[in-house]
Each structure stands twice: as structure tokens, then as C-alpha cells.
Amino acid sequence: MMVGQLPFEKFSALLSNRGLRINVGPFNIQINTKLATLVGHLYDHYENYQLVEGEIAEFHVQIVSARPVRKPFSPHVRFLIDGQSPYFSLFPAEQALAVLEWGINLAIAVRVNHLLILHSAVVERNGHVVLFPAWPGSGKTTLCAALVHRGYRLFSDEFGLMEPQRRTFFPIPRLMPLKNESIGVIRDYLPEAILGHEIPNTQKGTVVHVRPPKESIIRSEETAKAKWIVFPKWVAGASLSLEPLPDSEAFLLLASNSFNYEVLGETGFQAVTHLIRTCSCYKLVYSNFDDVIGALNDLTD
Amino acid sequence: MFQPDSGKTHFLNQMGLQVILNLNEKPATEDEICRVLAQQFKRSLDQNFSLQIKKTLNRFDALGLIEKVRMDSSA
């Protein structure tokens, strides 16, 4: 059963009592909150996720109301995982959705060590995935949002989750947080994309979440192997450049983009070595979506 | 190159890698290593070259990639 098939009252009751359990790729996540506005946003954004019953949840997260000492009348929230707060700060209540999404990201990045976790957008085309490893600010979420509305299947705008023995990637299609200028860019380029409300004044500026395409969520159990690794960089006004990257440089960039490469030890080394040996690696500079999507279509045809 | 003892990955240039490959085949003295590398990379075996190679060997020793041992003169 999908979240959207639940009546709103039942959905709200689940969130505020025993918790809403949804499946997101390889994980089940249990969410609790009594915050009415967040309940409404989640009902809109999570409608295509599968409800989970009778299975364990890997992550138990909560958004709870809190009152800062210095601003006791200003509604704030706190993110909890397993009842503990990994953040010292409280956040304004209107940022609850962004805090929840970032909190889940943090939990995945810190707690998952049976998979190699790359800081990378991942999309699939013609049965294989393209990795876009990049640090924040390089435009990987924006590029990912554009690609998944032009025929690519969303795995993630944030995490490359690789099973090190089978060498396959798990989809984990979640909301894609656009920031600042990229919000207008995507609104103009993808009028069909479903965007959420604007969340101003976050630590990363204004944030708007893009809903993953329904098909990507429905097919989130279909894993795939990687065939291309593209290190992207958006540069205003730049003409398109997609240049092959030497293996040694690609290895260094990929390993340093991983959240848990050192934790995994030799397993991580073997996994990254396999990726570099089996994938074609490129450095991408772009400014225009039509150009970059054309080049990536040629690459993945 | 992955080093299981430390769990660290080391990025080596071609000459650094060749040092490891040569020593993996058989132990050698510093002077022997310098001579072989000078031949392999078509470099003149001057004092500067030898100094650089010896610095690299010390660094590799400190990282645990190679092990420096004293030659036993009675052997």
C-alpha cells in the first residue's frame, strides 16, 4: 500500500503515534512527528512511497517541538534519531521538512557501513548507472533533477550506495533539495516538476524540495551496476566540456568523495578500484541543460 | 596502493610505484635501487637523483610500505 492511499487522518495518526514506516530503497524508515504543518507536507511529498508493515525499520527518526531558552515563544523543532539528538541546534519550525530530510541523510552517512557510500548523484539509463560524485555547491542535485525529468531513473541526488561484493548500486530515491538560484532555474526548465514550498533562511539559504518521479520510487528495488563516472561542475556561461579523466585522478576524486572509504578498509579500496576499472570516467563542465543532457544521452546510448 | 596494516591508501607516482615493484621482487640496497631506477627511467645517476630516491625510501619506510634493515657484514 502506498502512503497516498491512506486517508489523511490515518496518516496523521500514524505519524503522531506508533510512527509512519516507509520503504526508501534498501532501508525502512520510521518517522514520528506531531507537527501539523510537517504532517501536511509529508502527506504531499511522500504519497508514492510504499508503507512497510511487519518489517524492521533501520532508522527511527522524529521531529519534535522545542522551545529555545532565549526565544521561548518562537516555535522551533529538534531532530531525533533513536530518541537522541545528533544536532546541538534547534531549528525554526518552518524548516521542519528540510531538517527531517537532512537528518535522514546524516543518519545514512554516519550509520551505514555495510555499503560503500559515495557523495554522489546517481541516475540510471539503459540499465546502467551514471555516478556524479561532487561536493556541495557543484550543482549535482540540480543536474540530477533535470536528468530524472528527461528519461533517467533517479537513484539518488546525494548518495551512491554500492554493495561492495556484488558491485551493484541501490536506488534510494528521496526528495531533492534545490537551493537558492537553482530553484528558479529548475522552475523555468522543468515546469512539469513537482516542487514543494519555499523554506527560507536555512543554513544553506532558501530550499525547495523536488519530488522524485513516481516511476523511480516504484522501481526502487531494481539495482544496477555503474558504467560511467562523471565529475560535474556547473560554471555560469561555460560552454560544454566532457573530457576523459585519467584513472589515477578519478580514483583519488572518487575515494575522497566517499563517506566511509577508510572505515571499510580493503573492502572500500577493492570497491573503488573495481569502479575505476569498469567505468569510463569524465570531467564535466556545463552551464546549459539542453547541452549537457544531449552529451549525456550520447554517452549513455 | 592499499596498505592492509594501516588501512590507508597511498597515491604513488610512476617512480614511487616502481620502487615498490622492484623491492617486491627482491630486497636491494639503496645504491642498487638508485642504479636500477636510473636505468629504468633513463636518468643520470647523479647525487641529486640519489638523494631524492633515498628521501623517498625513508618516507616509504616511515609509512610502513617498505622495511629498512641493516646489512649484516658477517653474512
XYZ file of C-alpha atoms in Angstrom:
376
model
C 0.000 0.000 0.000
C 1.251 3.460 -0.842
C 1.201 6.428 1.515
C -1.184 8.284 -0.811
C -3.764 5.514 -0.416
C -4.062 6.242 3.311
C -6.730 8.732 4.365
C -5.060 11.865 5.757
C -6.467 11.265 9.265
C -4.957 7.788 9.424
C -1.646 9.069 8.011
C -1.562 11.815 10.628
C -2.440 9.349 13.406
C 0.396 7.032 12.350
C 2.935 9.865 12.379
C 1.900 11.078 15.805
C 1.519 7.673 17.476
C 3.324 4.483 16.529
C 5.174 6.023 13.582
C 4.877 6.011 9.813
C 7.071 3.306 8.291
C 8.021 3.723 4.659
C 10.388 1.911 2.354
C 13.069 4.014 0.665
C 15.347 1.822 -1.429
C 17.316 -0.582 0.789
C 16.047 0.965 4.017
C 12.852 1.169 6.004
C 12.460 4.462 7.825
C 10.106 5.107 10.706
C 9.056 8.723 11.126
C 7.271 10.271 14.084
C 6.018 13.817 14.400
C 3.099 15.681 15.852
C 3.928 18.885 13.974
C 0.787 19.625 11.933
C 2.477 21.555 9.113
C 5.095 18.837 8.641
C 2.385 16.173 8.562
C 0.731 18.059 5.704
C 3.991 18.428 3.756
C 4.855 14.770 4.194
C 1.401 13.688 3.018
C 2.026 15.612 -0.211
C 5.656 14.632 -0.767
C 5.626 11.009 0.364
C 2.457 9.870 -1.418
C 4.280 7.443 -3.732
C 6.329 5.631 -1.079
C 5.410 2.128 -0.032
C 4.149 1.628 3.516
C 6.006 -1.021 5.477
C 4.278 -3.442 7.806
C 5.787 -6.285 9.782
C 9.409 -5.397 8.915
C 12.095 -3.760 10.989
C 12.971 -0.138 10.325
C 16.673 0.674 10.061
C 16.130 4.284 11.085
C 13.729 5.683 13.694
C 13.558 9.435 13.311
C 11.457 12.119 14.946
C 10.789 15.796 14.602
C 9.692 17.174 17.955
C 8.690 20.651 19.072
C 11.169 22.572 21.193
C 11.400 25.976 22.866
C 14.735 27.784 22.791
C 15.672 29.372 26.115
C 16.309 32.745 24.515
C 13.174 32.673 22.328
C 10.593 30.745 24.346
C 7.666 31.964 22.233
C 9.234 31.138 18.892
C 8.280 27.630 17.706
C 11.321 25.502 16.979
C 11.969 21.824 16.267
C 14.598 19.255 17.051
C 15.595 16.189 15.013
C 15.955 12.933 16.920
C 17.272 9.562 15.829
C 16.600 6.652 18.161
C 15.412 9.262 20.648
C 18.765 11.119 20.645
C 19.597 14.442 19.035
C 22.690 14.444 16.820
C 22.459 18.241 16.405
C 23.133 20.741 19.159
C 20.948 23.350 17.483
C 17.239 23.803 17.330
C 15.676 24.884 14.058
C 12.740 27.192 13.292
C 9.579 25.107 12.958
C 9.004 26.238 9.362
C 12.252 24.418 8.417
C 10.987 21.071 9.745
C 10.865 19.305 6.375
C 14.436 20.341 5.495
C 15.645 19.325 8.963
C 13.978 15.911 8.647
C 15.485 15.281 5.207
C 18.978 16.395 6.300
C 18.661 14.362 9.477
C 17.876 11.205 7.491
C 20.880 11.940 5.237
C 23.096 12.311 8.281
C 21.841 9.023 9.725
C 22.588 7.198 6.461
C 26.030 8.793 6.099
C 27.079 8.026 9.658
C 25.433 4.685 10.371
C 25.592 2.647 7.177
C 28.856 0.775 6.855
C 27.868 -2.410 5.059
C 27.742 -0.406 1.808
C 30.303 1.885 0.194
C 28.701 5.335 0.399
C 29.751 7.859 -2.205
C 28.749 11.506 -2.034
C 27.273 11.390 -5.477
C 24.146 11.865 -7.516
C 23.225 8.623 -9.270
C 20.859 8.098 -12.206
C 20.175 5.113 -14.439
C 19.771 4.912 -18.197
C 19.738 1.833 -20.420
C 20.289 -0.490 -17.467
C 23.433 1.099 -16.046
C 24.033 3.931 -13.649
C 25.946 7.142 -14.108
C 27.646 8.462 -10.985
C 28.056 12.207 -10.496
C 30.370 12.460 -7.478
C 30.744 16.021 -6.249
C 30.970 18.162 -3.167
C 28.150 20.535 -2.155
C 27.792 23.544 -4.415
C 28.773 21.837 -7.646
C 25.186 21.580 -8.851
C 24.733 17.821 -8.686
C 21.190 17.995 -7.267
C 20.130 20.479 -9.939
C 21.614 18.344 -12.710
C 20.047 15.254 -11.191
C 16.606 16.919 -11.027
C 16.888 17.851 -14.706
C 18.007 14.367 -15.797
C 15.268 12.469 -13.947
C 12.674 14.558 -15.760
C 14.304 13.740 -19.105
C 14.244 9.952 -19.138
C 16.779 8.987 -16.481
C 15.740 6.956 -13.431
C 16.559 8.541 -10.088
C 18.743 6.528 -7.740
C 19.729 9.480 -5.548
C 20.782 13.108 -5.731
C 23.049 12.596 -2.712
C 24.222 9.018 -2.155
C 25.861 6.360 -4.292
C 25.111 3.216 -2.272
C 27.283 0.390 -3.583
C 27.097 -3.187 -2.388
C 30.831 -3.968 -2.340
C 30.644 -7.710 -3.115
C 28.004 -7.702 -5.862
C 29.212 -4.272 -7.035
C 25.667 -3.063 -7.625
C 24.108 0.248 -6.696
C 20.917 0.566 -4.662
C 18.379 3.217 -5.592
C 17.373 5.467 -2.722
C 15.048 7.970 -4.413
C 14.309 10.764 -1.944
C 13.260 14.393 -2.128
C 15.830 16.517 -3.944
C 16.592 19.799 -2.128
C 17.220 22.661 -4.529
C 18.957 25.669 -3.076
C 18.818 29.375 -3.858
C 19.346 30.194 -7.581
C 18.802 26.604 -8.665
C 15.146 26.843 -7.573
C 14.326 29.379 -10.266
C 16.460 27.537 -12.790
C 14.500 24.304 -12.301
C 11.129 26.096 -12.173
C 11.936 27.604 -15.597
C 13.465 24.498 -17.156
C 11.078 21.899 -15.741
C 7.587 23.373 -15.398
C 6.284 19.810 -15.044
C 8.406 19.070 -11.940
C 6.536 18.946 -8.637
C 8.186 21.354 -6.239
C 7.352 21.876 -2.577
C 7.058 25.087 -0.587
C 9.958 27.507 -0.174
C 11.878 27.144 3.083
C 13.812 30.392 3.588
C 16.759 31.190 5.877
C 18.087 27.669 6.336
C 21.786 27.074 6.913
C 22.041 26.580 3.139
C 19.809 29.503 2.163
C 16.375 29.008 0.633
C 15.461 25.384 -0.017
C 12.713 23.841 -2.140
C 12.275 20.079 -2.450
C 11.634 18.390 -5.783
C 9.518 15.269 -5.592
C 11.121 12.189 -7.177
C 9.290 10.845 -10.239
C 6.767 8.159 -9.262
C 8.377 5.564 -11.532
C 11.736 5.956 -9.764
C 10.108 5.235 -6.410
C 8.118 2.251 -7.710
C 11.275 0.733 -9.245
C 13.444 1.386 -6.193
C 14.198 -2.328 -5.720
C 15.885 -2.525 -9.161
C 19.618 -2.273 -8.585
C 22.148 -1.624 -11.366
C 25.879 -1.593 -11.975
C 27.812 1.551 -12.786
C 29.218 2.199 -16.253
C 30.112 5.891 -16.200
C 31.578 8.229 -13.593
C 31.199 11.919 -14.381
C 32.590 14.612 -12.071
C 30.311 17.596 -12.720
C 30.795 21.291 -12.243
C 28.294 23.972 -13.156
C 30.044 27.177 -14.249
C 27.980 30.212 -15.283
C 28.238 30.816 -19.027
C 30.690 27.963 -19.622
C 30.466 26.007 -22.837
C 30.051 22.278 -22.508
C 33.135 20.200 -21.860
C 33.114 16.449 -21.233
C 36.718 15.276 -21.061
C 38.056 11.807 -20.179
C 39.765 11.685 -16.808
C 42.874 9.580 -16.068
C 42.153 6.585 -13.812
C 44.556 7.759 -11.107
C 42.861 11.144 -10.802
C 39.397 9.556 -10.909
C 40.387 7.137 -8.124
C 41.609 9.956 -5.905
C 38.484 12.042 -6.511
C 36.122 9.105 -6.001
C 37.773 7.773 -2.836
C 37.867 11.235 -1.302
C 34.171 11.640 -2.146
C 33.219 8.612 -0.083
C 31.762 8.936 3.407
C 33.152 5.619 4.635
C 36.050 4.645 2.339
C 38.540 4.479 5.223
C 36.104 2.720 7.548
C 35.642 -0.083 5.016
C 39.412 -0.608 4.667
C 40.411 -3.061 1.944
C 36.756 -3.622 1.001
C 36.483 0.072 0.137
C 39.736 0.005 -1.812
C 38.627 -3.030 -3.828
C 35.214 -1.472 -4.500
C 36.648 1.833 -5.745
C 39.313 0.006 -7.779
C 36.571 -2.073 -9.421
C 34.578 1.053 -10.253
C 37.571 2.775 -11.831
C 38.494 -0.324 -13.846
C 34.987 -0.945 -15.163
C 33.683 2.597 -15.686
C 34.561 5.330 -18.136
C 35.497 8.451 -16.165
C 34.953 12.041 -17.276
C 35.185 15.591 -16.060
C 32.129 17.651 -16.958
C 31.788 21.440 -17.079
C 28.444 22.855 -18.187
C 26.037 25.724 -17.908
C 23.215 24.745 -20.253
C 20.841 21.850 -19.525
C 19.996 21.073 -23.172
C 23.722 20.767 -23.999
C 24.571 18.594 -21.023
C 21.570 16.300 -21.422
C 22.421 15.851 -25.118
C 26.019 14.962 -24.274
C 24.980 12.541 -21.531
C 22.421 10.930 -23.846
C 25.184 10.375 -26.428
C 27.408 8.933 -23.703
C 24.803 6.525 -22.380
C 23.181 5.465 -25.697
C 48.185 1.223 -3.299
C 46.312 -0.150 -0.281
C 48.242 -0.987 2.858
C 46.290 -3.517 4.960
C 48.236 -2.874 8.200
C 47.260 0.794 8.392
C 44.126 0.638 6.260
C 45.486 3.611 4.314
C 45.553 4.139 0.566
C 48.715 5.692 -0.856
C 48.864 7.525 -4.158
C 52.232 6.962 -5.843
C 53.778 8.411 -8.951
C 55.307 6.093 -11.536
C 58.770 6.107 -9.975
C 57.402 5.545 -6.473
C 55.395 2.601 -7.739
C 58.480 1.199 -9.488
C 60.421 1.364 -6.210
C 57.758 -0.807 -4.554
C 57.561 -3.214 -7.509
C 61.352 -3.639 -7.594
C 61.585 -4.257 -3.857
C 58.645 -6.645 -4.048
C 60.715 -8.799 -6.427
C 63.809 -8.857 -4.207
C 65.459 -6.841 -1.430
C 68.081 -4.322 -2.514
C 70.448 -1.732 -1.099
C 69.778 1.975 -1.527
C 72.540 2.243 -4.100
C 71.199 -0.733 -6.079
C 67.723 0.786 -6.109
C 69.085 4.127 -7.341
C 71.069 2.404 -10.091
C 68.130 0.326 -11.340
C 65.742 3.281 -11.289
C 68.208 5.488 -13.174
C 68.340 2.807 -15.877
C 64.560 2.249 -15.942
C 63.720 5.963 -16.164
C 66.772 6.918 -18.281
C 68.061 9.368 -15.672
C 71.671 10.171 -14.849
C 72.795 8.640 -11.589
C 73.993 11.868 -10.000
C 73.990 12.919 -6.364
C 70.726 14.834 -6.666
C 68.878 11.836 -8.112
C 70.240 9.507 -5.418
C 69.287 11.973 -2.695
C 65.707 12.156 -3.954
C 65.401 8.369 -4.109
C 66.848 7.978 -0.610
C 64.348 10.565 0.705
C 61.547 8.588 -0.939
C 62.824 5.359 0.607
C 62.887 6.973 4.057
C 59.347 8.220 3.541
C 58.149 4.766 2.429
C 59.879 3.268 5.465
C 58.120 5.730 7.778
C 54.771 4.849 6.188
C 55.488 1.151 6.622
C 55.393 0.451 2.882
C 58.939 -0.947 2.929
C 61.231 -2.089 5.713
C 64.799 -0.861 6.064
C 67.145 -3.445 7.518
C 70.834 -3.281 8.432
C 73.180 -5.332 6.260
C 74.910 -7.991 8.348
C 78.617 -7.586 7.462
C 79.445 -11.127 8.648
C 76.866 -12.671 6.331
